[in-house]
Every structure is written in structure tokens, then in C-alpha cells.
Amino acid sequence: MPVEITWWGHATCTVEDSGTRVLTDPLFARRLAHLRRRRGAPPPPEAAVADVALVSHLHADHLHVPSLARLAPGTRLLVPRGAPRQVPGLRRLAHLRLTEVAPGDEFRVGDLLVQVVSARHDGRRLPLGPHLSPALGYVIEGTARTYFAGDTGLFESMAEEVGPVDVALLPVGGWGPHLGEGHLDAGRAAEALALLKPRSAVPVHYGTYWPIGMDAVRPHEFHTPGDEFVRHAAAYAPGVTVYRPAHGESVRPEVTR
């Protein structure tokens, strides 16, 4: 069976490969602090079914304890090294098999090999957390090699650290009208494609959450990153096929092995 990727919104995806389900940065909430889900229904219960869940960094829209609590007993959970000390709620998730990881680590789940790679992002538990845990990306290797970038900016060693990949899940936006350092917008994500040279790409981390009361502030930053990524990718990496699923939609990128 080819790799199947379902985008649930924001950075939450299910990657199904070789009979194993991998869930990225689970976020199932309608509202998170000042953010409200503005597009796409909250993921259905089956979205929480996974063999392993990957957390890229400690920001609450990526490490969301109530969403992790919905995972089935026995689910393996990979989190950045040091996360349980900074996010005490993780220690209450006794029904999960939690493993702390750092760049360079590898972990086998079923027939998949999960490799941990670096990201360039402020991965603290905001607003006051110290820099004690790394921000991470993951490469999921089975039938395909799928790169989940988490949240990251461009960095010189990206292609070297990630290695050859078939599918790249790249952030192309955010949840507010401004993207600071350590993020990819649609243009920089297309530049990342030119470095990584995957066969296929799926844009994520856009068009889902937006601050309450800010609908009229730079609304194009909410609505257009997916389309802009398609346009920029055609210019920077014309050999890459871009799949742009709607919320809850699944795609099966072509993989040649």
C-alpha cells in the first residue's frame, strides 16, 4: 500500500505507511487560548488513532496535553528531550508510552524507522520557558521516506541532516498576521523544496487557527499560504508534485523506489 497522508489542520497529520499510523503534533481543540479554529471541523475520533505520535516542540499549539490525552492507551509518544520537566501535564499521561528524543536518535515502530532531525525554531514552552528542549523534525521511513519538518526556518544543513526524502510535509504559514524568525512562509518553504528535492510535498501549518478578534488584520496570511506555496514551488522546484489537501482530506503521493 502506498503512503497515505491525511491533513487534519495546522501541523496535525496522519502518515500511514507499511501498516503503521504516525500522528504529528496532535491538536484537536476548537479553541486554544486566544486562537480559534476558523476553518475545518475538529478532527474526528479516528484521527486520534495512531501507533506513534510525534511532537516537534513545546509550543502549546504543537504539544497540546488535552489532545495527547485523547490518544489510546499504549500509544507511543515521542517528545523533545526534557519536555516532561517543562510541561508537567505530560507526566499525567500515564496511559501513553513516552520517550524523550533528540536529533540523531532513531526509533522503530512496526515496520517504520523514525529518525529525529534538527529544526531551527524557538522551541520553548512559552511565554516564560527556558531553552532546555530542542525543536525537532522527523523522517519517517517505510515504503516512502516522509519528512515532517515541525516548525522551522531554513538552515544550511537542512538537506544534509534530513537526507533524501520522497515526501516533505512543510509549514507554509502560521496562526497570526506575522511570522517571526524560525518559520517558513510559502516562499521560504518553496526554497526548502529546492534544497530537499523531494518527489512530492504537502503544505501544512496554515489556514486553521487565527487569533480571536483579528479577522480583518492581514487576512491573506490566513487564507492564501497554500495557494502561494503551490505557485512558489512551481518556480523554485518545478519537478516537485505539490498536493494541497483540504482539512480531513487524504492524499497518496506517488513514490518510486
CSV table of C-alpha atoms in Angstrom, one decimal, residues 8-126:
chain,number,residue,atom,x,y,z
A,8,TRP,CA,-6.3,17.4,10.0
A,9,GLY,CA,-5.3,21.1,10.1
A,10,HIS,CA,-2.5,23.1,11.5
A,11,ALA,CA,0.5,20.8,11.9
A,12,THR,CA,-1.6,17.7,12.6
A,13,CYS,CA,-1.3,14.9,10.1
A,14,THR,CA,-1.6,11.1,10.0
A,15,VAL,CA,1.0,9.4,7.9
A,16,GLU,CA,0.1,5.8,7.2
A,17,ASP,CA,2.9,3.7,5.8
A,18,SER,CA,3.7,0.0,5.9
A,19,GLY,CA,0.6,-0.7,8.1
A,20,THR,CA,1.7,1.8,10.8
A,21,ARG,CA,-0.1,5.0,11.7
A,22,VAL,CA,2.0,8.0,12.7
A,23,LEU,CA,0.3,11.2,14.1
A,24,THR,CA,2.2,14.5,14.0
A,25,ASP,CA,1.7,17.3,16.6
A,26,PRO,CA,-1.8,16.4,17.6
A,27,LEU,CA,-4.1,19.4,18.1
A,28,PHE,CA,-7.8,18.6,18.2
A,29,ALA,CA,-9.1,21.7,20.0
A,30,ARG,CA,-11.7,24.2,18.8
A,31,ARG,CA,-10.0,26.9,20.8
A,32,LEU,CA,-6.5,27.3,22.3
A,33,ALA,CA,-6.0,30.4,24.5
A,34,HIS,CA,-6.5,33.3,22.1
A,35,LEU,CA,-6.7,31.1,19.0
A,36,ARG,CA,-9.9,29.8,17.5
A,37,ARG,CA,-10.3,27.2,14.8
A,38,ARG,CA,-11.6,29.1,11.8
A,39,ARG,CA,-11.5,26.5,9.0
A,40,GLY,CA,-12.2,22.8,9.0
A,41,ALA,CA,-14.2,20.8,11.5
A,42,PRO,CA,-12.2,19.5,14.5
A,43,PRO,CA,-10.7,16.1,13.7
A,44,PRO,CA,-13.0,13.1,14.2
A,45,PRO,CA,-12.2,10.5,16.9
A,46,GLU,CA,-10.4,8.3,14.4
A,47,ALA,CA,-7.7,11.0,14.0
A,48,ALA,CA,-6.5,10.1,17.5
A,49,VAL,CA,-5.8,6.5,16.5
A,50,ALA,CA,-2.1,6.0,16.0
A,51,ASP,CA,0.7,3.7,16.7
A,52,VAL,CA,3.1,6.6,17.5
A,53,ALA,CA,2.6,10.3,17.9
A,54,LEU,CA,5.4,12.8,17.2
A,55,VAL,CA,5.8,16.1,19.0
A,56,SER,CA,8.1,18.6,17.3
A,57,HIS,CA,8.5,21.2,20.0
A,58,LEU,CA,7.0,22.6,23.2
A,59,HIS,CA,4.7,25.4,22.0
A,60,ALA,CA,1.1,24.7,23.1
A,61,ASP,CA,-0.2,24.5,19.5
A,62,HIS,CA,2.2,21.6,18.9
A,63,LEU,CA,2.4,20.0,22.4
A,64,HIS,CA,-1.2,20.2,23.5
A,65,VAL,CA,-1.7,18.0,26.6
A,66,PRO,CA,-5.6,17.7,26.3
A,67,SER,CA,-5.2,16.4,22.7
A,68,LEU,CA,-2.5,14.0,23.7
A,69,ALA,CA,-4.8,12.7,26.5
A,70,ARG,CA,-7.2,11.5,23.7
A,71,LEU,CA,-4.7,9.0,22.4
A,72,ALA,CA,-5.4,5.4,23.1
A,73,PRO,CA,-3.7,3.6,25.9
A,74,GLY,CA,-0.3,2.2,24.9
A,75,THR,CA,0.3,4.7,22.1
A,76,ARG,CA,4.0,5.5,21.8
A,77,LEU,CA,4.7,9.3,22.2
A,78,LEU,CA,8.0,10.9,21.1
A,79,VAL,CA,8.7,14.3,22.6
A,80,PRO,CA,11.8,16.6,22.7
A,81,ARG,CA,14.3,15.7,25.4
A,82,GLY,CA,13.5,17.4,28.6
A,83,ALA,CA,9.8,18.0,27.8
A,84,PRO,CA,8.3,16.3,30.8
A,85,ARG,CA,10.3,18.6,33.2
A,86,GLN,CA,9.0,21.7,31.4
A,87,VAL,CA,5.4,20.5,30.7
A,88,PRO,CA,4.2,18.8,33.9
A,89,GLY,CA,1.0,17.8,32.3
A,90,LEU,CA,2.9,15.2,30.3
A,91,ARG,CA,3.7,13.3,33.5
A,92,ARG,CA,-0.1,12.8,34.0
A,93,LEU,CA,-0.4,10.9,30.7
A,94,ALA,CA,0.4,7.6,32.3
A,95,HIS,CA,-1.6,5.7,29.6
A,96,LEU,CA,1.0,6.6,26.9
A,97,ARG,CA,4.5,5.2,26.4
A,98,LEU,CA,6.5,8.4,26.4
A,99,THR,CA,10.0,8.5,25.0
A,100,GLU,CA,12.3,11.6,25.0
A,101,VAL,CA,14.3,12.1,21.9
A,102,ALA,CA,16.9,14.5,20.4
A,103,PRO,CA,18.5,15.0,17.0
A,104,GLY,CA,20.3,11.9,15.8
A,105,ASP,CA,18.1,9.4,17.6
A,106,GLU,CA,16.3,6.6,15.8
A,107,PHE,CA,13.2,4.7,16.9
A,108,ARG,CA,11.5,1.7,15.3
A,109,VAL,CA,7.7,1.4,15.3
A,110,GLY,CA,6.3,-1.6,13.5
A,111,ASP,CA,8.0,-1.7,10.1
A,112,LEU,CA,8.9,2.0,10.2
A,113,LEU,CA,12.1,3.7,11.2
A,114,VAL,CA,11.6,7.2,12.8
A,115,GLN,CA,14.7,9.4,12.6
A,116,VAL,CA,14.9,12.6,14.7
A,117,VAL,CA,16.5,15.6,13.0
A,118,SER,CA,17.1,19.2,13.9
A,119,ALA,CA,14.8,22.2,13.4
A,120,ARG,CA,15.5,25.9,13.6
A,121,HIS,CA,12.8,27.3,15.9
A,122,ASP,CA,12.3,28.7,19.3
A,123,GLY,CA,11.0,25.5,20.9
A,124,ARG,CA,10.5,26.8,24.5
A,125,ARG,CA,7.3,26.3,26.4
A,126,LEU,CA,6.1,29.9,26.1
